[in-house]
Amino acid sequence: VTSGKVYRMTDGARAVAAAGATNRAELVTAIQASSTYQSLPFTVHNNGADGIVVTYKSTGKITTLARLTGAGGNPVVAAETTAGDDVTVEVQTIAQDDAPT
């Protein structure tokens, strides 16, 4: 995470922008504080060494992985850690080493 950059978190249909973060914990807090965060189909939290964890609010198969992009950078696509199905919510992770700078 680079201070002063604007980051964008999206599921491909909805997005939130966050700025002013100097580390991953602050970035997650900024994403959660966004006025459009509640419209996302998932929640995010900082999971220490694992990175940013994306947990979908509803059960079902997710076909588009979450993405995090730094201003002007290439998006980092989350990795599926728990596949969603009829009874399980999807969980994805943006690994600490993969977070955009």
CSV table of N, CA and C in Angstrom, one decimal:
chain,number,residue,atom,x,y,z
A,1,VAL,N,0.9,-1.2,0.0
A,1,VAL,CA,0.0,0.0,0.0
A,1,VAL,C,0.9,1.2,0.0
A,2,THR,N,0.6,2.2,-0.9
A,2,THR,CA,1.4,3.4,-1.0
A,2,THR,C,0.5,4.6,-0.6
A,3,SER,N,1.1,5.3,0.3
A,3,SER,CA,0.4,6.5,0.8
A,3,SER,C,0.0,7.5,-0.3
A,4,GLY,N,-1.2,8.0,-0.3
A,4,GLY,CA,-1.6,9.0,-1.3
A,4,GLY,C,-2.2,8.4,-2.5
A,5,LYS,N,-2.2,7.1,-2.7
A,5,LYS,CA,-2.9,6.5,-3.8
A,5,LYS,C,-4.3,6.3,-3.5
A,6,VAL,N,-5.1,6.2,-4.6
A,6,VAL,CA,-6.5,5.8,-4.5
A,6,VAL,C,-6.6,4.4,-4.9
A,7,TYR,N,-7.3,3.6,-4.1
A,7,TYR,CA,-7.5,2.1,-4.4
A,7,TYR,C,-8.9,1.9,-4.8
A,8,ARG,N,-9.2,0.9,-5.6
A,8,ARG,CA,-10.5,0.6,-6.0
A,8,ARG,C,-10.8,-0.9,-5.8
A,9,MET,N,-11.8,-1.3,-5.0
A,9,MET,CA,-12.2,-2.7,-4.8
A,9,MET,C,-13.5,-2.9,-5.5
A,10,THR,N,-13.5,-4.0,-6.3
A,10,THR,CA,-14.7,-4.3,-7.1
A,10,THR,C,-15.0,-5.7,-7.2
A,11,ASP,N,-16.3,-6.0,-7.5
A,11,ASP,CA,-16.7,-7.4,-7.9
A,11,ASP,C,-17.0,-7.5,-9.4
A,12,GLY,N,-16.7,-6.4,-10.1
A,12,GLY,CA,-17.0,-6.4,-11.5
A,12,GLY,C,-18.2,-5.6,-11.9
A,13,ALA,N,-19.2,-5.5,-10.9
A,13,ALA,CA,-20.4,-4.7,-11.1
A,13,ALA,C,-20.5,-3.5,-10.2
A,14,ARG,N,-20.0,-3.6,-9.0
A,14,ARG,CA,-20.0,-2.5,-8.0
A,14,ARG,C,-18.6,-2.3,-7.6
A,15,ALA,N,-18.3,-1.1,-7.1
A,15,ALA,CA,-17.0,-0.8,-6.7
A,15,ALA,C,-17.0,0.3,-5.6
A,16,VAL,N,-15.9,0.3,-4.8
A,16,VAL,CA,-15.7,1.3,-3.8
A,16,VAL,C,-14.3,1.8,-4.0
A,17,ALA,N,-14.1,3.1,-3.7
A,17,ALA,CA,-12.8,3.7,-3.8
A,17,ALA,C,-12.3,4.1,-2.4
A,18,ALA,N,-11.1,4.0,-2.1
A,18,ALA,CA,-10.5,4.3,-0.8
A,18,ALA,C,-9.2,5.0,-1.0
A,19,ALA,N,-8.9,6.0,-0.2
A,19,ALA,CA,-7.7,6.7,-0.3
A,19,ALA,C,-7.2,7.1,1.1
A,20,GLY,N,-5.9,7.5,1.2
A,20,GLY,CA,-5.3,8.0,2.4
A,20,GLY,C,-4.7,6.9,3.3
A,21,ALA,N,-4.7,5.6,2.8
A,21,ALA,CA,-4.1,4.5,3.6
A,21,ALA,C,-2.6,4.5,3.4
A,22,THR,N,-1.9,4.1,4.5
A,22,THR,CA,-0.5,4.0,4.5
A,22,THR,C,-0.1,2.5,4.7
A,23,ASN,N,-1.1,1.7,5.0
A,23,ASN,CA,-0.8,0.2,5.2
A,23,ASN,C,-2.1,-0.5,4.9
A,24,ARG,N,-2.0,-1.9,4.9
A,24,ARG,CA,-3.1,-2.7,4.5
A,24,ARG,C,-4.2,-2.6,5.5
A,25,ALA,N,-4.0,-2.5,6.8
A,25,ALA,CA,-5.0,-2.3,7.8
A,25,ALA,C,-5.8,-1.0,7.5
A,26,GLU,N,-5.1,0.0,7.3
A,26,GLU,CA,-5.8,1.3,7.0
A,26,GLU,C,-6.6,1.2,5.7
A,27,LEU,N,-6.1,0.5,4.7
A,27,LEU,CA,-6.8,0.4,3.4
A,27,LEU,C,-8.1,-0.4,3.6
A,28,VAL,N,-8.1,-1.4,4.4
A,28,VAL,CA,-9.3,-2.2,4.7
A,28,VAL,C,-10.3,-1.3,5.4
A,29,THR,N,-9.8,-0.5,6.4
A,29,THR,CA,-10.7,0.4,7.1
A,29,THR,C,-11.3,1.5,6.2
A,30,ALA,N,-10.5,2.0,5.3
A,30,ALA,CA,-11.0,3.0,4.3
A,30,ALA,C,-12.0,2.4,3.4
A,31,ILE,N,-11.8,1.1,3.0
A,31,ILE,CA,-12.8,0.5,2.1
A,31,ILE,C,-14.1,0.3,2.9
A,32,GLN,N,-14.0,-0.2,4.1
A,32,GLN,CA,-15.2,-0.4,4.9
A,32,GLN,C,-15.9,1.0,5.2
A,33,ALA,N,-15.2,2.1,5.3
A,33,ALA,CA,-15.8,3.4,5.6
A,33,ALA,C,-16.4,4.0,4.3
A,34,SER,N,-16.2,3.5,3.2
A,34,SER,CA,-16.7,4.1,1.9
A,34,SER,C,-18.2,4.1,2.0
A,35,SER,N,-18.8,5.1,1.4
A,35,SER,CA,-20.3,5.3,1.4
A,35,SER,C,-20.9,4.2,0.6
A,36,THR,N,-20.2,3.6,-0.3
A,36,THR,CA,-20.8,2.5,-1.2
A,36,THR,C,-20.4,1.1,-0.7
A,37,TYR,N,-19.7,1.0,0.4
A,37,TYR,CA,-19.3,-0.3,0.9
A,37,TYR,C,-20.5,-1.3,1.1
A,38,GLN,N,-21.6,-0.8,1.7
A,38,GLN,CA,-22.7,-1.7,1.9
A,38,GLN,C,-23.3,-2.2,0.7
A,39,SER,N,-23.1,-1.6,-0.5
A,39,SER,CA,-23.7,-2.1,-1.7
A,39,SER,C,-22.9,-3.3,-2.3
A,40,LEU,N,-21.7,-3.5,-1.8
A,40,LEU,CA,-20.9,-4.6,-2.3
A,40,LEU,C,-21.6,-5.9,-1.8
A,41,PRO,N,-21.5,-7.0,-2.6
A,41,PRO,CA,-22.0,-8.3,-2.2
A,41,PRO,C,-21.1,-9.1,-1.3
A,42,PHE,N,-20.1,-8.4,-0.8
A,42,PHE,CA,-19.1,-9.1,0.1
A,42,PHE,C,-18.7,-8.1,1.2
A,43,THR,N,-18.0,-8.6,2.2
A,43,THR,CA,-17.3,-7.8,3.2
A,43,THR,C,-15.8,-8.1,3.1
A,44,VAL,N,-15.0,-7.2,3.6
A,44,VAL,CA,-13.6,-7.4,3.6
A,44,VAL,C,-13.0,-7.2,5.0
A,45,HIS,N,-12.0,-7.9,5.3
A,45,HIS,CA,-11.3,-7.7,6.6
A,45,HIS,C,-9.8,-8.0,6.4
A,46,ASN,N,-9.0,-7.4,7.2
A,46,ASN,CA,-7.6,-7.6,7.2
A,46,ASN,C,-7.3,-8.9,8.1
A,47,ASN,N,-6.6,-9.8,7.5
A,47,ASN,CA,-6.3,-11.1,8.2
A,47,ASN,C,-4.8,-11.3,8.4
A,48,GLY,N,-4.2,-10.3,8.9
A,48,GLY,CA,-2.7,-10.4,9.2
A,48,GLY,C,-1.9,-10.9,8.0
A,49,ALA,N,-1.2,-12.0,8.2
A,49,ALA,CA,-0.3,-12.5,7.2
A,49,ALA,C,-1.0,-13.0,6.0
A,50,ASP,N,-2.3,-13.4,6.1
A,50,ASP,CA,-3.0,-13.9,5.0
A,50,ASP,C,-3.4,-12.8,3.9
A,51,GLY,N,-3.5,-11.6,4.3
A,51,GLY,CA,-3.9,-10.5,3.4
A,51,GLY,C,-5.3,-10.0,3.7
A,52,ILE,N,-5.9,-9.6,2.6
A,52,ILE,CA,-7.3,-9.1,2.7
A,52,ILE,C,-8.3,-10.3,2.3
A,53,VAL,N,-9.2,-10.5,3.3
A,53,VAL,CA,-10.1,-11.6,3.1
A,53,VAL,C,-11.5,-11.0,2.6
A,54,VAL,N,-12.0,-11.6,1.5
A,54,VAL,CA,-13.3,-11.2,1.0
A,54,VAL,C,-14.3,-12.3,1.2
A,55,THR,N,-15.4,-12.0,2.0
A,55,THR,CA,-16.4,-13.0,2.3
A,55,THR,C,-17.7,-12.5,1.7
A,56,TYR,N,-18.3,-13.3,0.9
A,56,TYR,CA,-19.6,-13.0,0.3
A,56,TYR,C,-20.7,-13.1,1.3
A,57,LYS,N,-21.7,-12.2,1.1
A,57,LYS,CA,-22.8,-12.1,2.1
A,57,LYS,C,-23.8,-13.2,1.9
A,58,SER,N,-23.9,-13.8,0.7
A,58,SER,CA,-24.9,-14.8,0.4
A,58,SER,C,-24.3,-16.1,-0.2
A,59,THR,N,-24.9,-17.2,0.0
A,59,THR,CA,-24.4,-18.4,-0.6
A,59,THR,C,-24.5,-18.4,-2.1
A,60,GLY,N,-23.8,-19.3,-2.7
A,60,GLY,CA,-23.9,-19.4,-4.2
A,60,GLY,C,-22.5,-19.4,-4.8
A,61,LYS,N,-22.5,-19.9,-6.0
A,61,LYS,CA,-21.2,-19.9,-6.8
A,61,LYS,C,-21.0,-18.5,-7.3
A,62,ILE,N,-19.8,-18.0,-7.1
A,62,ILE,CA,-19.3,-16.7,-7.6
A,62,ILE,C,-18.5,-16.9,-8.9
A,63,THR,N,-18.9,-16.2,-9.9
A,63,THR,CA,-18.2,-16.4,-11.2
A,63,THR,C,-17.1,-15.3,-11.5
A,64,THR,N,-17.2,-14.2,-10.8
A,64,THR,CA,-16.2,-13.1,-11.0
A,64,THR,C,-15.5,-12.9,-9.7
A,65,LEU,N,-14.2,-13.0,-9.7
A,65,LEU,CA,-13.4,-12.8,-8.5
A,65,LEU,C,-13.3,-11.3,-8.2
A,66,ALA,N,-13.2,-11.0,-6.9
A,66,ALA,CA,-13.0,-9.6,-6.5
A,66,ALA,C,-11.6,-9.1,-7.0
A,67,ARG,N,-11.5,-7.8,-7.2
A,67,ARG,CA,-10.3,-7.2,-7.7
A,67,ARG,C,-10.0,-6.0,-6.8
A,68,LEU,N,-8.7,-5.8,-6.6
A,68,LEU,CA,-8.2,-4.6,-5.9
A,68,LEU,C,-7.2,-3.9,-6.8
A,69,THR,N,-7.4,-2.6,-7.1
A,69,THR,CA,-6.5,-1.9,-8.0
A,69,THR,C,-6.0,-0.6,-7.4
A,70,GLY,N,-4.7,-0.4,-7.5
A,70,GLY,CA,-4.1,0.9,-7.1
A,70,GLY,C,-4.2,1.8,-8.3
A,71,ALA,N,-4.2,3.1,-8.0
A,71,ALA,CA,-4.3,4.1,-9.1
A,71,ALA,C,-3.3,3.9,-10.2
A,72,GLY,N,-3.8,3.7,-11.4
A,72,GLY,CA,-3.0,3.5,-12.6
A,72,GLY,C,-2.3,2.1,-12.6
A,73,GLY,N,-2.6,1.3,-11.7
A,73,GLY,CA,-2.0,-0.1,-11.7
A,73,GLY,C,-2.9,-1.2,-12.3
A,74,ASN,N,-2.3,-2.3,-12.4
A,74,ASN,CA,-3.0,-3.5,-12.8
A,74,ASN,C,-3.8,-4.1,-11.7
A,75,PRO,N,-5.0,-4.6,-11.9
A,75,PRO,CA,-5.8,-5.1,-10.8
A,75,PRO,C,-5.1,-6.4,-10.3
A,76,VAL,N,-5.3,-6.6,-9.0
A,76,VAL,CA,-4.9,-7.9,-8.3
A,76,VAL,C,-6.2,-8.6,-8.1
A,77,VAL,N,-6.3,-9.8,-8.7
A,77,VAL,CA,-7.5,-10.6,-8.6
A,77,VAL,C,-7.4,-11.6,-7.4
A,78,ALA,N,-8.4,-11.6,-6.6
A,78,ALA,CA,-8.5,-12.5,-5.4
A,78,ALA,C,-8.4,-13.9,-5.9
A,79,ALA,N,-7.9,-14.7,-4.9
A,79,ALA,CA,-7.9,-16.2,-5.1
A,79,ALA,C,-9.0,-16.8,-4.3
A,80,GLU,N,-9.7,-17.7,-4.9
A,80,GLU,CA,-10.8,-18.4,-4.2
A,80,GLU,C,-10.2,-19.3,-3.2
A,81,THR,N,-10.6,-19.1,-1.9
A,81,THR,CA,-10.1,-20.0,-0.8
A,81,THR,C,-11.2,-21.0,-0.4
A,82,THR,N,-12.5,-20.6,-0.5
A,82,THR,CA,-13.6,-21.4,-0.2
A,82,THR,C,-14.7,-21.2,-1.3
A,83,ALA,N,-15.0,-22.2,-2.1
A,83,ALA,CA,-15.9,-22.1,-3.2
A,83,ALA,C,-17.3,-22.0,-2.6
A,84,GLY,N,-18.1,-21.0,-3.2
A,84,GLY,CA,-19.5,-20.9,-2.8
A,84,GLY,C,-20.3,-21.9,-3.5
A,85,ASP,N,-21.4,-22.3,-2.8
A,85,ASP,CA,-22.4,-23.3,-3.3
A,85,ASP,C,-23.7,-23.0,-2.7
A,86,ASP,N,-24.7,-23.9,-2.8
A,86,ASP,CA,-26.0,-23.7,-2.3
A,86,ASP,C,-26.1,-23.5,-0.8
A,87,VAL,N,-25.1,-23.9,0.0
A,87,VAL,CA,-25.1,-23.8,1.4
A,87,VAL,C,-23.9,-23.1,2.0
A,88,THR,N,-22.9,-22.8,1.1
A,88,THR,CA,-21.7,-22.2,1.6
A,88,THR,C,-21.4,-20.8,0.9
A,89,VAL,N,-21.0,-19.8,1.7
A,89,VAL,CA,-20.6,-18.6,1.1
A,89,VAL,C,-19.2,-18.6,0.6
A,90,GLU,N,-19.0,-17.9,-0.5
A,90,GLU,CA,-17.6,-17.9,-1.1
A,90,GLU,C,-16.7,-17.0,-0.3
A,91,VAL,N,-15.5,-17.5,-0.1
A,91,VAL,CA,-14.4,-16.7,0.5
A,91,VAL,C,-13.2,-16.6,-0.4
A,92,GLN,N,-12.7,-15.4,-0.6
A,92,GLN,CA,-11.6,-15.2,-1.4
A,92,GLN,C,-10.5,-14.4,-0.7
A,93,THR,N,-9.3,-14.5,-1.1
A,93,THR,CA,-8.2,-13.8,-0.4
A,93,THR,C,-7.3,-13.1,-1.4
A,94,ILE,N,-6.9,-11.8,-1.1
A,94,ILE,CA,-5.9,-11.1,-1.8
A,94,ILE,C,-4.7,-11.2,-0.9
A,95,ALA,N,-3.7,-12.0,-1.3
A,95,ALA,CA,-2.6,-12.3,-0.5
A,95,ALA,C,-1.8,-11.0,-0.2
A,96,GLN,N,-1.2,-11.0,1.0
A,96,GLN,CA,-0.4,-9.9,1.4
A,96,GLN,C,0.7,-9.5,0.3
A,97,ASP,N,1.3,-10.5,-0.2
A,97,ASP,CA,2.4,-10.2,-1.2
A,97,ASP,C,1.8,-9.7,-2.6
A,98,ASP,N,0.5,-9.9,-2.8
A,98,ASP,CA,-0.1,-9.6,-4.1
A,98,ASP,C,-0.8,-8.2,-4.0
A,99,ALA,N,-1.0,-7.6,-2.8
A,99,ALA,CA,-1.7,-6.3,-2.7
A,99,ALA,C,-1.0,-5.3,-3.6
A,100,PRO,N,-1.7,-4.5,-4.3
A,100,PRO,CA,-1.1,-3.5,-5.2
A,100,PRO,C,-0.4,-2.4,-4.4
A,101,THR,N,0.6,-1.8,-4.9
A,101,THR,CA,1.3,-0.7,-4.3
A,101,THR,C,1.0,0.6,-5.0
